């Protein structure tokens, strides 16, 4: 299990695993992937001329689809799909296309989120075939799953984690599996679900503007995204290396905290502290500058002091147990 922020390089790492297999193991293919490239194996025909016959085209040349036609995959896809969605589908193996319907409406175009969950259900069905030892996928030795919950809400993220965990429990560790995610809730649920199966958990981090990666075990306690972000903000505050995008991160954390406690505005998280009006105004103004982690701009001294006071007031009210997730290492170590 790997946890990392978006844009850290999780997908690049998954593809490097593929290349490593070719170089080190001398094997052309031994890994079944779910990542951004998997979704690219499908693309829409929208029938722009007649706006009538819309369907999803399949790249039939990919090894990903080796067992589709012979193994009646629809019967394995449907039980998964019906846990998340209420549309139907038909696979045309002559044309290698998928059409969708809902009630009396045929050839509908499903939403991006529905498309993602449908492709995920295909992957789960193929994993099930692999675990069952059917010949079309007997070449699979590894599963590599990168961020399967893009475009999904938290309820579906929990369901996806639960379904995946149950499948891996069925396999009982015969397939070696790597799962990477930026979604704290998904990561947390997976860690708890797989507790008895035995697995390793890591936090993958890359500092802004750096090619150096650090990999830190998370021990027995899974962490949520906001805990990791708070830990990073606290360390930045203590070091004085504060940049304009840190205000965006702090505002994001306060918004999530307010939602958790049922507040209708993030400013409730600092209500009653000294200078609460100043702090709320600063967070409103300084978190809307479109600041990017890729073009960091250091705060001026006065703004740094204001940031430190806001962060301190927040942490004094909500006493999070912040782990030291980021460890400075020799720049020559763990470089990509």
GROMACS .gro file of C-alpha atoms in nm, residues 8-314:
model
  307
    8UNK     CA    1   0.365   1.291  -0.688
    9UNK     CA    2   0.435   1.038  -0.963
   10UNK     CA    3   0.231   0.729  -0.871
   11UNK     CA    4   0.139   0.648  -1.232
   12UNK     CA    5   0.501   0.691  -1.344
   13UNK     CA    6   0.607   0.449  -1.071
   14UNK     CA    7   0.352   0.192  -1.189
   15UNK     CA    8   0.493   0.210  -1.542
   16UNK     CA    9   0.849   0.189  -1.411
   17UNK     CA   10   0.746  -0.136  -1.238
   18UNK     CA   11   0.648  -0.266  -1.582
   19UNK     CA   12   0.982  -0.163  -1.733
   20UNK     CA   13   1.169  -0.309  -1.436
   21UNK     CA   14   1.001  -0.643  -1.506
   22UNK     CA   15   1.130  -0.639  -1.861
   23UNK     CA   16   1.485  -0.546  -1.755
   24UNK     CA   17   1.529  -0.752  -1.439
   25UNK     CA   18   1.301  -1.049  -1.485
   26UNK     CA   19   1.333  -1.075  -1.862
   27UNK     CA   20   0.957  -1.121  -1.893
   28UNK     CA   21   0.747  -0.931  -2.145
   29UNK     CA   22   0.437  -0.935  -1.927
   30UNK     CA   23   0.356  -1.063  -1.580
   31UNK     CA   24   0.156  -0.773  -1.429
   32UNK     CA   25  -0.211  -0.682  -1.459
   33UNK     CA   26  -0.248  -0.305  -1.425
   34UNK     CA   27  -0.521  -0.065  -1.335
   35UNK     CA   28  -0.403   0.293  -1.385
   36UNK     CA   29  -0.460   0.594  -1.609
   37UNK     CA   30  -0.353   0.388  -1.912
   38UNK     CA   31  -0.622   0.127  -1.843
   39UNK     CA   32  -0.895   0.388  -1.889
   40UNK     CA   33  -0.733   0.485  -2.222
   41UNK     CA   34  -0.810   0.137  -2.357
   42UNK     CA   35  -1.167   0.263  -2.403
   43UNK     CA   36  -1.285   0.567  -2.599
   44UNK     CA   37  -1.624   0.704  -2.700
   45UNK     CA   38  -1.792   0.712  -3.039
   46UNK     CA   39  -2.047   0.990  -2.989
   47UNK     CA   40  -2.220   0.973  -3.330
   48UNK     CA   41  -2.194   1.349  -3.374
   49UNK     CA   42  -2.367   1.331  -3.712
   50UNK     CA   43  -2.690   1.162  -3.602
   51UNK     CA   44  -2.663   1.185  -3.221
   52UNK     CA   45  -2.821   0.841  -3.197
   53UNK     CA   46  -2.577   0.546  -3.180
   54UNK     CA   47  -2.333   0.621  -2.900
   55UNK     CA   48  -2.100   0.347  -2.777
   56UNK     CA   49  -1.770   0.281  -2.602
   57UNK     CA   50  -1.500   0.134  -2.825
   58UNK     CA   51  -1.258  -0.129  -2.692
   59UNK     CA   52  -0.892  -0.157  -2.790
   60UNK     CA   53  -0.908  -0.527  -2.869
   61UNK     CA   54  -0.532  -0.547  -2.939
   62UNK     CA   55  -0.451  -0.514  -2.570
   63UNK     CA   56  -0.363  -0.825  -2.366
   64UNK     CA   57  -0.595  -0.682  -2.102
   65UNK     CA   58  -0.890  -0.828  -2.299
   66UNK     CA   59  -0.749  -1.175  -2.371
   67UNK     CA   60  -1.027  -1.366  -2.199
   68UNK     CA   61  -1.324  -1.144  -2.276
   69UNK     CA   62  -1.503  -1.342  -2.542
   70UNK     CA   63  -1.432  -1.696  -2.427
   71UNK     CA   64  -1.502  -1.653  -2.057
   72UNK     CA   65  -1.844  -1.482  -2.057
   73UNK     CA   66  -1.709  -1.185  -1.867
   74UNK     CA   67  -2.045  -1.005  -1.862
   75UNK     CA   68  -2.172  -1.249  -1.600
   76UNK     CA   69  -1.887  -1.152  -1.369
   77UNK     CA   70  -1.901  -0.777  -1.443
   78UNK     CA   71  -2.274  -0.736  -1.366
   79UNK     CA   72  -2.271  -0.836  -0.996
   80UNK     CA   73  -1.999  -0.577  -0.932
   81UNK     CA   74  -2.158  -0.307  -1.146
   82UNK     CA   75  -2.501  -0.338  -0.984
   83UNK     CA   76  -2.345  -0.248  -0.648
   84UNK     CA   77  -2.257   0.095  -0.783
   85UNK     CA   78  -2.487   0.180  -1.074
   86UNK     CA   79  -2.828   0.095  -1.228
   87UNK     CA   80  -2.753   0.107  -1.601
   88UNK     CA   81  -2.716  -0.200  -1.826
   89UNK     CA   82  -2.461  -0.284  -2.095
   90UNK     CA   83  -2.409  -0.516  -2.393
   91UNK     CA   84  -2.066  -0.614  -2.530
   92UNK     CA   85  -2.054  -0.669  -2.908
   93UNK     CA   86  -1.753  -0.895  -2.966
   94UNK     CA   87  -1.772  -0.868  -3.345
   95UNK     CA   88  -1.733  -0.489  -3.342
   96UNK     CA   89  -1.558  -0.471  -3.001
   97UNK     CA   90  -1.792  -0.204  -2.870
   98UNK     CA   91  -2.004  -0.161  -2.555
   99UNK     CA   92  -2.351  -0.004  -2.561
  100UNK     CA   93  -2.533   0.118  -2.253
  101UNK     CA   94  -2.900   0.149  -2.165
  102UNK     CA   95  -3.118   0.270  -1.881
  103UNK     CA   96  -3.483   0.175  -1.872
  104UNK     CA   97  -3.626   0.238  -2.219
  105UNK     CA   98  -3.333   0.454  -2.328
  106UNK     CA   99  -3.076   0.278  -2.550
  107UNK     CA  100  -2.732   0.386  -2.669
  108UNK     CA  101  -2.699   0.632  -2.382
  109UNK     CA  102  -2.372   0.800  -2.292
  110UNK     CA  103  -2.291   0.735  -1.928
  111UNK     CA  104  -2.118   0.997  -1.712
  112UNK     CA  105  -1.744   1.010  -1.659
  113UNK     CA  106  -1.783   0.874  -1.306
  114UNK     CA  107  -2.005   0.590  -1.432
  115UNK     CA  108  -1.755   0.512  -1.706
  116UNK     CA  109  -1.473   0.492  -1.450
  117UNK     CA  110  -1.670   0.260  -1.226
  118UNK     CA  111  -1.767   0.040  -1.524
  119UNK     CA  112  -1.402   0.000  -1.627
  120UNK     CA  113  -1.315  -0.073  -1.264
  121UNK     CA  114  -1.578  -0.350  -1.258
  122UNK     CA  115  -1.421  -0.500  -1.570
  123UNK     CA  116  -1.088  -0.503  -1.390
  124UNK     CA  117  -1.241  -0.670  -1.083
  125UNK     CA  118  -1.397  -0.936  -1.306
  126UNK     CA  119  -1.060  -1.005  -1.472
  127UNK     CA  120  -0.894  -1.022  -1.127
  128UNK     CA  121  -1.154  -1.279  -1.026
  129UNK     CA  122  -1.075  -1.488  -1.332
  130UNK     CA  123  -0.704  -1.461  -1.251
  131UNK     CA  124  -0.756  -1.571  -0.891
  132UNK     CA  125  -0.970  -1.863  -1.011
  133UNK     CA  126  -0.671  -1.978  -1.220
  134UNK     CA  127  -0.838  -1.969  -1.560
  135UNK     CA  128  -0.598  -2.011  -1.852
  136UNK     CA  129  -0.642  -1.679  -2.032
  137UNK     CA  130  -0.482  -1.494  -1.740
  138UNK     CA  131  -0.240  -1.755  -1.608
  139UNK     CA  132   0.049  -1.522  -1.698
  140UNK     CA  133  -0.044  -1.277  -1.419
  141UNK     CA  134   0.195  -1.285  -1.122
  142UNK     CA  135   0.141  -0.927  -0.998
  143UNK     CA  136  -0.146  -0.682  -0.963
  144UNK     CA  137  -0.066  -0.311  -0.973
  145UNK     CA  138  -0.361  -0.085  -0.891
  146UNK     CA  139  -0.316   0.292  -0.903
  147UNK     CA  140  -0.597   0.524  -0.785
  148UNK     CA  141  -0.909   0.322  -0.871
  149UNK     CA  142  -1.147   0.578  -0.718
  150UNK     CA  143  -1.104   0.888  -0.935
  151UNK     CA  144  -1.435   1.076  -0.984
  152UNK     CA  145  -1.606   0.878  -0.705
  153UNK     CA  146  -1.770   1.012  -0.391
  154UNK     CA  147  -1.674   0.884  -0.044
  155UNK     CA  148  -1.956   0.626  -0.028
  156UNK     CA  149  -1.839   0.461  -0.349
  157UNK     CA  150  -1.475   0.491  -0.238
  158UNK     CA  151  -1.559   0.279   0.068
  159UNK     CA  152  -1.750   0.027  -0.145
  160UNK     CA  153  -1.464   0.000  -0.396
  161UNK     CA  154  -1.213  -0.055  -0.114
  162UNK     CA  155  -1.432  -0.321   0.045
  163UNK     CA  156  -1.488  -0.511  -0.282
  164UNK     CA  157  -1.118  -0.504  -0.367
  165UNK     CA  158  -1.020  -0.619  -0.018
  166UNK     CA  159  -1.263  -0.912  -0.031
  167UNK     CA  160  -1.117  -1.018  -0.365
  168UNK     CA  161  -0.760  -1.004  -0.234
  169UNK     CA  162  -0.860  -1.201   0.074
  170UNK     CA  163  -0.999  -1.469  -0.156
  171UNK     CA  164  -0.660  -1.488  -0.329
  172UNK     CA  165  -0.483  -1.522   0.010
  173UNK     CA  166  -0.161  -1.360  -0.111
  174UNK     CA  167  -0.081  -1.577  -0.412
  175UNK     CA  168  -0.075  -1.270  -0.635
  176UNK     CA  169   0.170  -1.005  -0.520
  177UNK     CA  170  -0.017  -0.674  -0.520
  178UNK     CA  171   0.075  -0.305  -0.510
  179UNK     CA  172  -0.200  -0.048  -0.445
  180UNK     CA  173  -0.127   0.325  -0.462
  181UNK     CA  174  -0.372   0.605  -0.389
  182UNK     CA  175  -0.404   0.975  -0.307
  183UNK     CA  176  -0.744   0.921  -0.143
  184UNK     CA  177  -0.708   0.911   0.237
  185UNK     CA  178  -1.041   0.742   0.305
  186UNK     CA  179  -0.981   0.468   0.046
  187UNK     CA  180  -0.631   0.408   0.183
  188UNK     CA  181  -0.758   0.391   0.540
  189UNK     CA  182  -1.039   0.145   0.460
  190UNK     CA  183  -0.799  -0.080   0.264
  191UNK     CA  184  -0.552  -0.086   0.554
  192UNK     CA  185  -0.822  -0.192   0.800
  193UNK     CA  186  -0.979  -0.447   0.564
  194UNK     CA  187  -0.643  -0.614   0.494
  195UNK     CA  188  -0.520  -0.610   0.853
  196UNK     CA  189  -0.543  -0.986   0.896
  197UNK     CA  190  -0.406  -1.060   0.550
  198UNK     CA  191  -0.076  -0.888   0.628
  199UNK     CA  192   0.058  -0.603   0.419
  200UNK     CA  193   0.303  -0.314   0.424
  201UNK     CA  194   0.196   0.051   0.425
  202UNK     CA  195   0.405   0.345   0.308
  203UNK     CA  196   0.379   0.719   0.264
  204UNK     CA  197   0.542   0.830  -0.062
  205UNK     CA  198   0.647   1.195  -0.072
  206UNK     CA  199   0.822   1.426  -0.316
  207UNK     CA  200   0.901   1.783  -0.220
  208UNK     CA  201   0.796   2.064  -0.455
  209UNK     CA  202   1.051   2.120  -0.728
  210UNK     CA  203   1.256   1.815  -0.626
  211UNK     CA  204   1.329   1.479  -0.788
  212UNK     CA  205   1.400   1.320  -0.450
  213UNK     CA  206   1.144   1.075  -0.312
  214UNK     CA  207   1.110   0.960   0.047
  215UNK     CA  208   0.934   0.639   0.147
  216UNK     CA  209   0.822   0.607   0.508
  217UNK     CA  210   0.640   0.313   0.670
  218UNK     CA  211   0.317   0.424   0.838
  219UNK     CA  212   0.348   0.149   1.103
  220UNK     CA  213   0.015   0.020   1.238
  221UNK     CA  214  -0.185   0.341   1.210
  222UNK     CA  215  -0.321   0.444   0.872
  223UNK     CA  216  -0.346   0.818   0.828
  224UNK     CA  217  -0.584   1.045   0.643
  225UNK     CA  218  -0.487   1.300   0.383
  226UNK     CA  219  -0.551   1.597   0.613
  227UNK     CA  220  -0.320   1.454   0.881
  228UNK     CA  221  -0.035   1.426   0.632
  229UNK     CA  222  -0.104   1.779   0.505
  230UNK     CA  223  -0.112   1.922   0.859
  231UNK     CA  224   0.215   1.749   0.941
  232UNK     CA  225   0.374   1.904   0.633
  233UNK     CA  226   0.235   2.250   0.720
  234UNK     CA  227   0.361   2.224   1.077
  235UNK     CA  228   0.710   2.135   0.959
  236UNK     CA  229   0.707   2.416   0.703
  237UNK     CA  230   0.596   2.658   0.974
  238UNK     CA  231   0.872   2.548   1.211
  239UNK     CA  232   1.138   2.573   0.941
  240UNK     CA  233   1.015   2.911   0.814
  241UNK     CA  234   1.004   2.778   0.457
  242UNK     CA  235   0.650   2.895   0.388
  243UNK     CA  236   0.513   2.949   0.041
  244UNK     CA  237   0.192   3.106  -0.085
  245UNK     CA  238   0.029   2.773  -0.171
  246UNK     CA  239   0.045   2.673   0.198
  247UNK     CA  240  -0.252   2.904   0.259
  248UNK     CA  241  -0.452   2.700   0.004
  249UNK     CA  242  -0.361   2.380   0.190
  250UNK     CA  243  -0.459   2.526   0.529
  251UNK     CA  244  -0.792   2.655   0.397
  252UNK     CA  245  -0.861   2.308   0.249
  253UNK     CA  246  -0.802   2.145   0.589
  254UNK     CA  247  -1.029   2.392   0.769
  255UNK     CA  248  -1.305   2.330   0.513
  256UNK     CA  249  -1.286   1.954   0.574
  257UNK     CA  250  -1.281   2.000   0.951
  258UNK     CA  251  -1.585   2.229   0.934
  259UNK     CA  252  -1.773   1.973   0.725
  260UNK     CA  253  -1.687   1.696   0.971
  261UNK     CA  254  -1.823   1.892   1.267
  262UNK     CA  255  -2.132   2.013   1.079
  263UNK     CA  256  -2.030   2.379   1.061
  264UNK     CA  257  -2.164   2.581   0.768
  265UNK     CA  258  -1.841   2.778   0.726
  266UNK     CA  259  -1.471   2.707   0.782
  267UNK     CA  260  -1.439   3.018   1.002
  268UNK     CA  261  -1.619   2.827   1.281
  269UNK     CA  262  -1.297   2.629   1.324
  270UNK     CA  263  -1.125   2.941   1.461
  271UNK     CA  264  -1.428   3.104   1.622
  272UNK     CA  265  -1.354   3.252   1.964
  273UNK     CA  266  -0.975   3.270   1.923
  274UNK     CA  267  -0.795   3.601   1.940
  275UNK     CA  268  -0.805   3.789   1.608
  276UNK     CA  269  -1.057   3.544   1.459
  277UNK     CA  270  -1.190   3.809   1.217
  278UNK     CA  271  -0.839   3.886   1.091
  279UNK     CA  272  -0.757   3.517   1.053
  280UNK     CA  273  -1.079   3.440   0.862
  281UNK     CA  274  -1.025   3.737   0.632
  282UNK     CA  275  -0.664   3.634   0.567
  283UNK     CA  276  -0.766   3.277   0.482
  284UNK     CA  277  -1.034   3.408   0.246
  285UNK     CA  278  -0.802   3.644   0.064
  286UNK     CA  279  -0.475   3.451   0.063
  287UNK     CA  280  -0.619   3.113  -0.034
  288UNK     CA  281  -0.772   3.239  -0.360
  289UNK     CA  282  -0.459   3.343  -0.544
  290UNK     CA  283  -0.433   3.037  -0.769
  291UNK     CA  284  -0.098   2.960  -0.614
  292UNK     CA  285   0.072   2.652  -0.754
  293UNK     CA  286   0.303   2.403  -0.585
  294UNK     CA  287   0.493   2.390  -0.915
  295UNK     CA  288   0.574   2.764  -0.912
  296UNK     CA  289   0.629   2.824  -0.540
  297UNK     CA  290   0.652   3.183  -0.418
  298UNK     CA  291   0.784   3.241  -0.069
  299UNK     CA  292   0.568   3.442   0.168
  300UNK     CA  293   0.694   3.777   0.297
  301UNK     CA  294   0.786   3.786   0.666
  302UNK     CA  295   0.462   3.947   0.788
  303UNK     CA  296   0.251   3.691   0.602
  304UNK     CA  297   0.463   3.408   0.743
  305UNK     CA  298   0.394   3.528   1.096
  306UNK     CA  299   0.022   3.554   1.023
  307UNK     CA  300   0.018   3.201   0.881
  308UNK     CA  301   0.198   3.063   1.186
  309UNK     CA  302  -0.053   3.226   1.421
  310UNK     CA  303  -0.353   3.087   1.229
  311UNK     CA  304  -0.206   2.736   1.215
  312UNK     CA  305  -0.115   2.748   1.586
  313UNK     CA  306  -0.465   2.865   1.682
  314UNK     CA  307  -0.621   2.583   1.480
   0.00000   0.00000   0.00000
